[in-house]
Amino acid sequence: MDLPQLYCQNLERLLADYTPTRLVVAFSGGLDSTVLLDLTCQYAAQHQLPVIAFHINHNLSPNAKQWQNHCQRLAIQLGCDFVAKQVEVKSTGKGVEEAARAKRYQAFEVFLEATDVLLLGHHLQDQLETLLFRFCRSSGVSGLAGMPNSRMIGKARLFRPLLEYTKTDLLHYAEQHQLIWVEDESNKTLDFSRNFLRHEILPKLECHWPNLYRQLIGTKEHCQDAASILEDMAQLDYQAAQVSPPAHWSKGLLVQPLSCQQLLQLSSPRRHNLIRYWLKRVDINITRPLLLEVENSLLMAAEDAMPTIVVGSGDGFGALRCFQDGLFFLPESLARWLPTTQQVEWGWQKHETIDLVGNGQLFCYQSGGEVSAAKLKGKTLKVAYREQLNIDKFAIPGRQGRKTLKRWFQEYQIPPWLRERWPLLVVGSELVAIPGLLVNQAFACEDGELSLSFQWELFSPLVR
Ligand SMILES: Nc1ncnc2c1ncn2[C@@H]1O[C@H](COP(=O)(O)OP(=O)(O)OP(=O)(O)O)[C@@H](O)[C@H]1O
């Protein structure tokens, strides 16, 4: 059977469980995606499906505009729609190529509708490069399972229908059909590690082990099975170890905390597996040395030691901390924040929303609350933060004794990272209320009086 027939069969098998309304081909204009587009147009003609050639212009090369024009011409020639998207690539700690890849996938995600299928031109050699590359960078089993031929991308589905074909297969096809493609000179210069593997290492390995491709694919498949079992196990452990914190603890969190007790009951490899799985939910890859640090210094730490471990880098970054029985992942927005005092001009309307620069919003409602409107009349209300104030001990309605702010926070079991950013309503240096938590007895409303209530909402509700 020739390549177009095999390709059509392969795509049919991959799409069996989907009824896409559009086939979106990620089209760089290089050899692989040119073959991909040509073959996909043949498939689409048989199935009356629209094809979109989607080109990302990274503007990294002086030839970028010419490539884009070339891609557009070819798309028109093949009778499909063409969309080009410009992205701005800034090199992060992981290099230009990685930054370009991240931008590319972001752009795909934004463009795709739920019923679209995205097709990428990766082939067998790309798969082997990926495996070797990950092997050299101490990847785990899921990394060594290689690139999947199908996965979700945002709301849509991504496929790699050329993964079983070699570069030589694609080259033969392109030559036979007189396809024209562009040679991205950055392939030779930008991604040094990959190019080193591609040009220096793989040819030597192939020379020594003629069956190398098949062998490595065998290893990949073993790893795929193992990764799938580890994922199943992590899911079970995750269900058992999730802690549902009180609503006021979850402010700003992206992922539920894990129970330290449950984690400590697991074997060390299972614990590692669960923590990796948990952090993957927020796109953080944790290194093995950091995993050991979490185990040795965080989970074992004394209650009052409060160590913090910074995880991730570049785009994904955050901190791990323990509080009571919870191991928390604090996203960057929670982990790094400096308070600024804000003088609030209160309009005394029925409902007001005040933007707390980088710290969510404060809502004020007239009625249903515990703060007396009369006792605030004529006074200037301010929003401030704990470290800017020197507040005396105070009492709260229905509770015995006067206590410091710290003691009240402790009594209400507020995690330390929230104590410093919880907005405080003050008049002069006197505390009026901690929104959503408590009110100072001196400002509490009496029966039948006009009352005010305050609520603080921090962005990023707990979503995963
Ligand atoms: N600029 C781009 N615009 C759209 N899709 C892209 C772009 N760059 C890469 N892709 C998609 O990702 C696939 C893999 O890209 P990668 O950079 O790993 O390989 P490549 O050698 O550049 O591929 P190609 O030979 O198609 O250019 C490509 O085959 C293509 O489907």
Short mmCIF file of C-alpha atoms and ligand atoms in Angstrom, two decimals:
data_model
loop_
_atom_site.label_atom_id
_atom_site.label_comp_id
_atom_site.label_asym_id
_atom_site.label_seq_id
_atom_site.Cartn_x
_atom_site.Cartn_y
_atom_site.Cartn_z
CA MET A 1 0.00 0.00 0.00
CA ASP A 2 1.34 3.47 -0.75
CA LEU A 3 1.73 6.31 1.73
CA PRO A 4 -1.51 8.20 0.95
CA GLN A 5 -3.58 5.03 1.40
CA LEU A 6 -1.77 4.13 4.63
CA TYR A 7 -2.15 7.67 5.87
CA CYS A 8 -5.88 7.76 5.14
CA GLN A 9 -6.35 4.45 6.96
CA ASN A 10 -4.30 5.67 9.88
CA LEU A 11 -6.21 8.93 10.16
CA GLU A 12 -9.52 7.12 9.87
CA ARG A 13 -8.50 4.88 12.78
CA LEU A 14 -7.38 7.86 14.88
CA LEU A 15 -10.56 9.81 14.15
CA ALA A 16 -12.87 6.82 14.66
CA ASP A 17 -14.21 8.13 17.97
CA TYR A 18 -14.48 11.77 16.87
CA THR A 19 -16.56 13.62 14.38
CA PRO A 20 -14.42 16.67 13.69
CA THR A 21 -15.91 19.62 11.88
CA ARG A 22 -12.50 20.97 10.78
CA LEU A 23 -9.04 19.48 10.32
CA VAL A 24 -6.48 22.06 11.40
CA VAL A 25 -2.99 21.25 10.10
CA ALA A 26 -0.12 22.84 12.03
CA PHE A 27 1.80 24.01 9.01
CA SER A 28 5.32 25.35 9.42
CA GLY A 29 6.15 25.00 5.73
CA GLY A 30 8.91 22.45 6.48
CA LEU A 31 9.12 19.04 4.86
CA ASP A 32 7.10 17.17 7.49
CA SER A 33 4.12 19.47 7.72
CA THR A 34 4.10 20.01 3.94
CA VAL A 35 3.67 16.25 3.47
CA LEU A 36 1.12 16.27 6.29
CA LEU A 37 -0.92 19.01 4.63
CA ASP A 38 -0.79 17.36 1.22
CA LEU A 39 -1.93 13.99 2.61
CA THR A 40 -4.60 15.57 4.82
CA CYS A 41 -6.10 17.43 1.87
CA GLN A 42 -6.45 14.10 0.05
CA TYR A 43 -8.15 12.55 3.08
CA ALA A 44 -10.42 15.58 3.56
CA ALA A 45 -11.49 15.52 -0.09
CA GLN A 46 -12.72 11.94 0.37
CA HIS A 47 -14.59 12.84 3.56
CA GLN A 48 -15.76 16.34 2.61
CA LEU A 49 -14.09 17.96 5.58
CA PRO A 50 -12.68 21.50 5.57
CA VAL A 51 -8.92 21.81 6.13
CA ILE A 52 -7.20 24.85 7.64
CA ALA A 53 -3.46 25.27 7.23
CA PHE A 54 -2.48 27.07 10.43
CA HIS A 55 0.88 28.77 10.39
CA ILE A 56 2.61 30.34 13.37
CA ASN A 57 5.03 33.08 12.51
CA HIS A 58 7.55 33.34 15.34
CA ASN A 59 9.35 36.22 13.65
CA LEU A 60 12.65 34.69 14.70
CA SER A 61 14.19 34.62 11.26
CA PRO A 62 14.71 37.38 8.69
CA ASN A 63 12.96 34.96 6.28
CA ALA A 64 9.88 34.56 8.46
CA LYS A 65 7.61 36.66 6.24
CA GLN A 66 8.74 34.83 3.09
CA TRP A 67 7.95 31.46 4.72
CA GLN A 68 4.54 32.68 5.70
CA ASN A 69 3.90 33.78 2.09
CA HIS A 70 5.14 30.44 0.81
CA CYS A 71 2.79 28.61 3.21
CA GLN A 72 -0.13 30.73 2.08
CA ARG A 73 0.60 30.04 -1.60
CA LEU A 74 0.80 26.30 -1.03
CA ALA A 75 -2.41 26.26 1.00
CA ILE A 76 -4.23 28.08 -1.79
CA GLN A 77 -2.75 25.67 -4.32
CA LEU A 78 -4.06 22.72 -2.31
CA GLY A 79 -7.46 24.35 -1.99
CA CYS A 80 -7.55 24.77 1.78
CA ASP A 81 -8.00 27.77 4.04
CA PHE A 82 -4.95 29.48 5.47
CA VAL A 83 -4.55 31.22 8.83
CA ALA A 84 -1.32 32.82 10.04
CA LYS A 85 -0.77 33.94 13.58
CA GLN A 86 2.10 36.16 14.71
CA VAL A 87 3.62 35.41 18.10
CA GLU A 88 6.29 37.20 20.04
CA VAL A 89 8.93 34.89 21.43
CA LYS A 90 11.05 35.93 24.40
CA SER A 91 13.73 33.51 25.47
CA THR A 92 13.08 32.13 28.95
CA GLY A 93 15.51 30.10 31.04
CA LYS A 94 14.80 27.09 28.80
CA GLY A 95 16.00 28.69 25.55
CA VAL A 96 14.45 30.23 22.44
CA GLU A 97 13.30 26.96 20.90
CA GLU A 98 11.40 25.97 24.03
CA ALA A 99 9.88 29.46 24.32
CA ALA A 100 8.79 29.29 20.65
CA ARG A 101 7.25 25.85 21.22
CA ALA A 102 5.33 27.09 24.28
CA LYS A 103 3.98 30.11 22.32
CA ARG A 104 3.03 27.85 19.43
CA TYR A 105 0.97 25.52 21.59
CA GLN A 106 -0.68 28.49 23.31
CA ALA A 107 -1.66 29.90 19.91
CA PHE A 108 -3.04 26.50 18.80
CA GLU A 109 -5.10 26.30 21.97
CA VAL A 110 -6.58 29.78 21.54
CA PHE A 111 -7.49 29.11 17.91
CA LEU A 112 -9.07 25.67 18.26
CA GLU A 113 -12.78 25.04 18.69
CA ALA A 114 -14.00 22.00 20.65
CA THR A 115 -14.90 20.06 17.50
CA ASP A 116 -11.59 20.76 15.72
CA VAL A 117 -8.82 18.25 15.33
CA LEU A 118 -5.26 19.56 15.24
CA LEU A 119 -2.75 17.54 13.20
CA LEU A 120 1.01 17.78 13.79
CA GLY A 121 3.75 16.51 11.52
CA HIS A 122 5.98 14.66 14.01
CA HIS A 123 7.45 11.46 12.60
CA LEU A 124 9.35 8.46 13.95
CA GLN A 125 12.70 10.23 14.06
CA ASP A 126 11.19 13.10 16.07
CA GLN A 127 9.85 10.50 18.48
CA LEU A 128 13.28 8.90 18.91
CA GLU A 129 14.96 12.25 19.35
CA THR A 130 12.41 13.10 22.01
CA LEU A 131 13.03 9.82 23.82
CA LEU A 132 16.82 10.19 23.77
CA PHE A 133 16.57 13.83 24.74
CA ARG A 134 14.37 13.04 27.72
CA PHE A 135 16.57 10.09 28.68
CA CYS A 136 19.55 12.45 28.85
CA ARG A 137 17.58 14.84 31.04
CA SER A 138 16.62 12.32 33.73
CA SER A 139 13.01 12.04 32.64
CA GLY A 140 10.60 9.76 34.49
CA VAL A 141 8.57 6.91 33.02
CA SER A 142 5.88 9.21 31.63
CA GLY A 143 8.53 11.24 29.79
CA LEU A 144 10.04 8.05 28.35
CA ALA A 145 6.60 7.06 27.11
CA GLY A 146 7.35 9.62 24.37
CA MET A 147 4.97 11.84 22.47
CA PRO A 148 1.45 10.40 22.44
CA ASN A 149 -0.19 10.09 19.04
CA SER A 150 -3.31 11.69 20.49
CA ARG A 151 -4.15 13.97 23.40
CA MET A 152 -6.38 16.85 24.39
CA ILE A 153 -5.29 20.39 23.59
CA GLY A 154 -7.55 22.86 25.34
CA LYS A 155 -11.09 21.95 24.27
CA ALA A 156 -9.94 20.17 21.10
CA ARG A 157 -8.01 17.02 20.19
CA LEU A 158 -4.45 16.79 18.88
CA PHE A 159 -3.17 13.97 16.65
CA ARG A 160 0.21 13.03 15.26
CA PRO A 161 -0.72 10.78 12.34
CA LEU A 162 2.83 10.57 10.91
CA LEU A 163 4.45 9.15 14.05
CA GLU A 164 4.94 5.72 12.48
CA TYR A 165 6.65 7.03 9.35
CA THR A 166 10.34 7.72 8.94
CA LYS A 167 11.82 10.93 7.64
CA THR A 168 12.92 8.95 4.55
CA ASP A 169 9.29 7.92 3.86
CA LEU A 170 8.27 11.57 3.98
CA LEU A 171 11.17 12.70 1.82
CA HIS A 172 10.37 10.07 -0.85
CA TYR A 173 6.76 11.15 -0.90
CA ALA A 174 7.65 14.84 -1.15
CA GLU A 175 10.08 14.22 -4.02
CA GLN A 176 7.69 11.92 -5.85
CA HIS A 177 4.95 14.53 -5.68
CA GLN A 178 7.28 17.44 -6.37
CA LEU A 179 6.32 19.24 -3.21
CA ILE A 180 8.22 22.38 -2.32
CA TRP A 181 9.09 23.11 1.27
CA VAL A 182 11.21 25.59 3.20
CA GLU A 183 14.31 24.70 5.14
CA ASP A 184 14.20 26.40 8.51
CA GLU A 185 17.83 27.40 9.10
CA SER A 186 17.07 27.68 12.81
CA ASN A 187 16.64 23.89 12.88
CA LYS A 188 20.38 23.77 12.56
CA THR A 189 21.23 26.55 14.96
CA LEU A 190 18.58 27.11 17.63
CA ASP A 191 18.03 23.83 19.37
CA PHE A 192 21.57 22.70 20.06
CA SER A 193 20.81 19.64 22.14
CA ARG A 194 18.24 18.26 19.72
CA ASN A 195 20.42 18.95 16.73
CA PHE A 196 23.35 17.31 18.42
CA LEU A 197 21.24 14.18 18.90
CA ARG A 198 19.82 14.41 15.37
CA HIS A 199 23.09 14.90 13.52
CA GLU A 200 25.78 13.42 15.74
CA ILE A 201 24.26 10.67 17.84
CA LEU A 202 21.28 9.07 16.07
CA PRO A 203 23.14 8.24 12.83
CA LYS A 204 25.89 6.46 14.83
CA LEU A 205 23.38 4.51 16.90
CA GLU A 206 21.47 3.52 13.78
CA CYS A 207 24.69 2.36 12.15
CA HIS A 208 25.53 0.15 15.14
CA TRP A 209 21.99 -1.17 15.82
CA PRO A 210 20.10 -1.49 12.54
CA ASN A 211 16.95 -2.35 14.54
CA LEU A 212 17.30 0.70 16.74
CA TYR A 213 13.97 2.23 15.77
CA ARG A 214 12.02 -0.88 16.62
CA GLN A 215 13.94 -1.41 19.88
CA LEU A 216 13.40 2.11 21.10
CA ILE A 217 9.74 1.98 20.21
CA GLY A 218 9.52 -1.24 22.29
CA THR A 219 11.06 0.58 25.27
CA LYS A 220 8.67 3.47 24.74
CA GLU A 221 5.69 1.13 24.76
CA HIS A 222 6.81 -0.52 28.02
CA CYS A 223 7.13 2.94 29.53
CA GLN A 224 3.70 3.90 28.20
CA ASP A 225 2.14 0.94 30.05
CA ALA A 226 4.06 1.75 33.22
CA ALA A 227 3.10 5.43 33.02
CA SER A 228 -0.54 4.51 32.63
CA ILE A 229 -0.45 2.29 35.75
CA LEU A 230 1.31 5.04 37.70
CA GLU A 231 -1.35 7.52 36.62
CA ASP A 232 -4.15 5.16 37.76
CA MET A 233 -2.46 4.70 41.09
CA ALA A 234 -1.88 8.43 41.53
CA GLN A 235 -5.55 9.10 40.82
CA LEU A 236 -6.62 6.68 43.55
CA ASP A 237 -4.10 8.09 46.02
CA TYR A 238 -5.13 11.62 45.09
CA GLN A 239 -8.76 10.93 45.91
CA ALA A 240 -7.78 9.60 49.32
CA ALA A 241 -5.27 12.34 50.13
CA GLN A 242 -7.16 15.47 49.06
CA VAL A 243 -8.03 17.83 51.88
CA SER A 244 -10.98 20.15 51.45
CA PRO A 245 -9.90 23.24 53.33
CA PRO A 246 -12.42 25.64 54.87
CA ALA A 247 -13.52 28.21 52.27
CA HIS A 248 -11.39 31.00 53.76
CA TRP A 249 -8.25 28.87 53.49
CA SER A 250 -8.71 28.15 49.82
CA LYS A 251 -8.38 31.76 48.74
CA GLY A 252 -6.05 32.01 45.75
CA LEU A 253 -5.39 28.27 45.53
CA LEU A 254 -5.40 26.46 42.18
CA VAL A 255 -5.34 22.96 43.53
CA GLN A 256 -6.63 21.27 46.68
CA PRO A 257 -3.99 20.64 49.35
CA LEU A 258 -2.87 17.10 50.15
CA SER A 259 -3.06 15.57 53.59
CA CYS A 260 0.42 15.26 55.12
CA GLN A 261 -0.75 12.30 57.22
CA GLN A 262 -1.98 10.44 54.15
CA LEU A 263 1.22 11.23 52.28
CA LEU A 264 3.35 9.93 55.12
CA GLN A 265 1.43 6.66 55.16
CA LEU A 266 2.35 5.92 51.55
CA SER A 267 5.59 4.25 50.49
CA SER A 268 8.20 6.71 49.31
CA PRO A 269 7.82 5.88 45.55
CA ARG A 270 4.04 6.16 45.81
CA ARG A 271 4.36 9.44 47.66
CA HIS A 272 6.65 10.77 44.91
CA ASN A 273 4.20 9.59 42.28
CA LEU A 274 1.30 11.34 43.99
CA ILE A 275 3.15 14.64 44.51
CA ARG A 276 4.28 14.62 40.85
CA TYR A 277 0.74 13.95 39.69
CA TRP A 278 -0.67 16.65 41.96
CA LEU A 279 1.80 19.29 40.73
CA LYS A 280 1.24 18.32 37.08
CA ARG A 281 -2.29 19.61 37.56
CA VAL A 282 -0.79 23.07 37.88
CA ASP A 283 1.81 22.46 35.14
CA ILE A 284 4.74 22.10 37.50
CA ASN A 285 7.38 19.43 36.98
CA ILE A 286 9.12 18.76 40.24
CA THR A 287 12.70 17.51 40.21
CA ARG A 288 13.78 14.52 42.25
CA PRO A 289 16.04 16.52 44.63
CA LEU A 290 13.09 18.80 45.41
CA LEU A 291 10.82 15.80 45.98
CA LEU A 292 13.29 14.53 48.55
CA GLU A 293 13.38 17.96 50.15
CA VAL A 294 9.58 18.01 50.39
CA GLU A 295 9.77 14.64 52.10
CA ASN A 296 12.61 15.40 54.45
CA SER A 297 12.20 19.01 55.37
CA LEU A 298 8.57 19.90 54.66
CA LEU A 299 6.49 16.90 55.65
CA MET A 300 8.70 16.20 58.64
CA ALA A 301 8.98 19.81 59.80
CA ALA A 302 7.81 20.87 63.24
CA GLU A 303 4.46 22.73 63.27
CA ASP A 304 6.06 26.11 63.87
CA ALA A 305 9.03 25.75 61.49
CA MET A 306 7.01 26.69 58.37
CA PRO A 307 9.62 26.01 55.68
CA THR A 308 8.87 26.96 52.08
CA ILE A 309 10.08 25.12 48.97
CA VAL A 310 10.09 26.96 45.67
CA VAL A 311 9.12 24.78 42.69
CA GLY A 312 9.01 25.36 38.93
CA SER A 313 10.68 28.10 36.98
CA GLY A 314 9.98 30.54 34.16
CA ASP A 315 6.29 30.34 33.22
CA GLY A 316 5.22 27.96 35.98
CA PHE A 317 6.36 28.86 39.43
CA GLY A 318 5.07 28.54 42.98
CA ALA A 319 5.85 27.49 46.53
CA LEU A 320 5.07 24.46 48.66
CA ARG A 321 4.15 24.98 52.29
CA CYS A 322 2.52 22.98 55.02
CA PHE A 323 -0.19 24.21 57.32
CA GLN A 324 -1.84 21.93 59.86
CA ASP A 325 -2.39 18.63 57.99
CA GLY A 326 -2.24 20.20 54.51
CA LEU A 327 0.57 20.32 51.97
CA PHE A 328 -0.27 23.42 49.91
CA PHE A 329 0.84 24.56 46.49
CA LEU A 330 0.83 28.37 46.47
CA PRO A 331 0.82 29.83 42.95
CA GLU A 332 3.13 32.72 42.23
CA SER A 333 0.34 35.23 42.91
CA LEU A 334 0.08 33.93 46.47
CA ALA A 335 3.72 33.14 47.07
CA ARG A 336 5.08 36.53 46.07
CA TRP A 337 3.26 39.61 47.13
CA LEU A 338 4.11 42.87 48.82
CA PRO A 339 1.35 44.75 50.61
CA THR A 340 0.58 48.36 49.73
CA THR A 341 -1.60 50.53 51.95
CA GLN A 342 -4.71 51.76 50.28
CA GLN A 343 -6.83 54.60 51.40
CA VAL A 344 -10.39 53.82 50.51
CA GLU A 345 -12.81 56.59 49.77
CA TRP A 346 -15.97 54.94 50.92
CA GLY A 347 -19.01 56.16 48.95
CA TRP A 348 -21.48 54.52 51.32
CA GLN A 349 -23.62 53.25 48.50
CA LYS A 350 -25.62 50.07 48.95
CA HIS A 351 -23.00 47.87 47.28
CA GLU A 352 -19.47 48.84 46.57
CA THR A 353 -16.54 46.97 45.08
CA ILE A 354 -13.02 48.09 45.78
CA ASP A 355 -10.08 46.85 43.76
CA LEU A 356 -7.21 45.91 46.05
CA VAL A 357 -4.27 46.34 43.65
CA GLY A 358 -2.97 42.80 43.09
CA ASN A 359 -4.91 41.39 46.00
CA GLY A 360 -8.39 40.70 44.71
CA GLN A 361 -11.45 42.72 45.56
CA LEU A 362 -13.28 43.93 48.60
CA PHE A 363 -17.07 43.96 48.57
CA CYS A 364 -19.13 46.08 50.88
CA TYR A 365 -22.85 45.51 51.34
CA GLN A 366 -25.21 47.75 53.25
CA SER A 367 -27.13 45.38 55.50
CA GLY A 368 -26.80 41.81 56.65
CA GLY A 369 -23.50 42.45 58.39
CA GLU A 370 -21.98 42.95 61.78
CA VAL A 371 -20.31 46.35 61.45
CA SER A 372 -22.25 49.33 62.72
CA ALA A 373 -22.74 52.05 60.09
CA ALA A 374 -23.41 54.63 62.82
CA LYS A 375 -20.07 53.98 64.55
CA LEU A 376 -18.21 54.64 61.30
CA LYS A 377 -20.05 57.82 60.42
CA GLY A 378 -17.69 60.76 59.81
CA LYS A 379 -14.60 58.56 60.11
CA THR A 380 -12.13 57.73 57.34
CA LEU A 381 -12.02 54.04 56.66
CA LYS A 382 -8.77 52.61 55.29
CA VAL A 383 -7.63 49.24 54.02
CA ALA A 384 -4.27 48.22 55.39
CA TYR A 385 -2.25 45.08 56.00
CA ARG A 386 -0.96 43.48 59.14
CA GLU A 387 2.68 44.42 58.86
CA GLN A 388 1.88 48.10 58.40
CA LEU A 389 -0.08 48.41 61.59
CA ASN A 390 0.38 48.27 65.30
CA ILE A 391 -3.02 47.17 66.51
CA ASP A 392 -3.84 46.84 70.20
CA LYS A 393 -5.55 43.80 71.63
CA PHE A 394 -9.27 43.86 70.91
CA ALA A 395 -12.42 41.92 71.71
CA ILE A 396 -14.97 40.44 69.33
CA PRO A 397 -18.68 39.96 69.93
CA GLY A 398 -19.68 36.73 71.64
CA ARG A 399 -16.12 35.81 72.68
CA GLN A 400 -14.34 36.24 75.99
CA GLY A 401 -11.23 38.37 76.41
CA ARG A 402 -9.15 40.78 74.35
CA LYS A 403 -6.52 39.32 72.04
CA THR A 404 -3.88 40.45 69.58
CA LEU A 405 -4.50 40.21 65.83
CA LYS A 406 -2.08 37.29 65.65
CA ARG A 407 -4.03 35.35 68.29
CA TRP A 408 -7.34 35.94 66.52
CA PHE A 409 -5.83 34.77 63.21
CA GLN A 410 -4.57 31.68 64.99
CA GLU A 411 -7.95 31.04 66.56
CA TYR A 412 -9.61 31.28 63.17
CA GLN A 413 -6.92 28.95 61.76
CA ILE A 414 -5.86 31.28 58.98
CA PRO A 415 -2.74 30.01 57.15
CA PRO A 416 0.27 32.31 57.59
CA TRP A 417 0.49 33.28 53.89
CA LEU A 418 -3.04 34.64 54.07
CA ARG A 419 -2.53 36.51 57.34
CA GLU A 420 -0.14 38.99 55.75
CA ARG A 421 -2.40 39.73 52.78
CA TRP A 422 -5.82 39.62 54.43
CA PRO A 423 -7.12 43.19 54.06
CA LEU A 424 -7.87 44.90 57.36
CA LEU A 425 -10.39 47.70 57.68
CA VAL A 426 -9.07 50.35 60.02
CA VAL A 427 -9.89 53.76 61.36
CA GLY A 428 -6.64 55.41 62.39
CA SER A 429 -4.77 52.60 64.10
CA GLU A 430 -7.91 50.95 65.35
CA LEU A 431 -9.15 47.80 63.69
CA VAL A 432 -12.76 47.86 62.51
CA ALA A 433 -13.10 44.45 60.93
CA ILE A 434 -11.34 41.63 59.14
CA PRO A 435 -13.62 41.20 56.11
CA GLY A 436 -15.50 37.92 56.10
CA LEU A 437 -13.93 36.89 59.39
CA LEU A 438 -14.61 39.05 62.42
CA VAL A 439 -15.49 42.49 63.69
CA ASN A 440 -13.99 44.49 66.51
CA GLN A 441 -16.48 44.73 69.42
CA ALA A 442 -15.99 48.52 69.43
CA PHE A 443 -17.53 48.75 65.93
CA ALA A 444 -20.10 45.97 66.17
CA CYS A 445 -23.68 46.85 65.41
CA GLU A 446 -26.47 46.66 67.92
CA ASP A 447 -29.88 45.13 67.30
CA GLY A 448 -31.98 47.02 64.73
CA GLU A 449 -29.11 49.29 63.67
CA LEU A 450 -28.06 49.82 60.03
CA SER A 451 -25.28 47.30 59.49
CA LEU A 452 -22.54 46.80 56.93
CA SER A 453 -20.88 43.61 55.78
CA PHE A 454 -17.56 43.15 54.03
CA GLN A 455 -16.24 40.27 51.97
CA TRP A 456 -12.80 39.76 50.48
CA GLU A 457 -12.44 37.75 47.28
CA LEU A 458 -9.03 36.76 46.09
CA PHE A 459 -8.58 35.92 42.36
CA SER A 460 -7.86 32.36 41.13
CA PRO A 461 -10.59 30.38 42.81
CA LEU A 462 -9.75 26.77 43.45
CA VAL A 463 -10.41 25.17 40.11
CA ARG A 464 -8.72 21.78 39.89
N1 LIG B 1 5.72 27.62 12.87
C1 LIG B 1 4.86 26.61 12.91
N2 LIG B 1 3.58 26.80 12.54
C2 LIG B 1 2.68 25.80 12.58
N3 LIG B 1 2.99 24.56 12.96
C3 LIG B 1 4.26 24.30 13.32
C4 LIG B 1 5.25 25.30 13.33
N4 LIG B 1 6.42 24.75 13.74
C5 LIG B 1 6.15 23.46 13.98
N5 LIG B 1 4.86 23.17 13.73
C6 LIG B 1 4.18 21.86 13.83
O1 LIG B 1 4.85 21.05 14.78
C7 LIG B 1 5.40 19.90 14.12
C8 LIG B 1 6.71 19.54 14.75
O2 LIG B 1 7.52 20.67 14.76
P1 LIG B 1 9.06 20.59 15.00
O3 LIG B 1 9.58 21.94 15.15
O4 LIG B 1 9.31 19.59 16.06
O5 LIG B 1 9.52 19.91 13.66
P2 LIG B 1 10.00 20.54 12.31
O6 LIG B 1 11.15 19.74 11.91
O7 LIG B 1 10.16 22.02 12.41
O8 LIG B 1 8.72 20.19 11.40
P3 LIG B 1 8.54 20.68 9.91
O9 LIG B 1 9.49 19.87 9.09
O10 LIG B 1 7.10 20.47 9.55
O11 LIG B 1 8.86 22.14 9.94
C9 LIG B 1 5.51 20.31 12.67
O12 LIG B 1 5.54 19.19 11.83
C10 LIG B 1 4.27 21.13 12.50
O13 LIG B 1 3.13 20.31 12.36
#
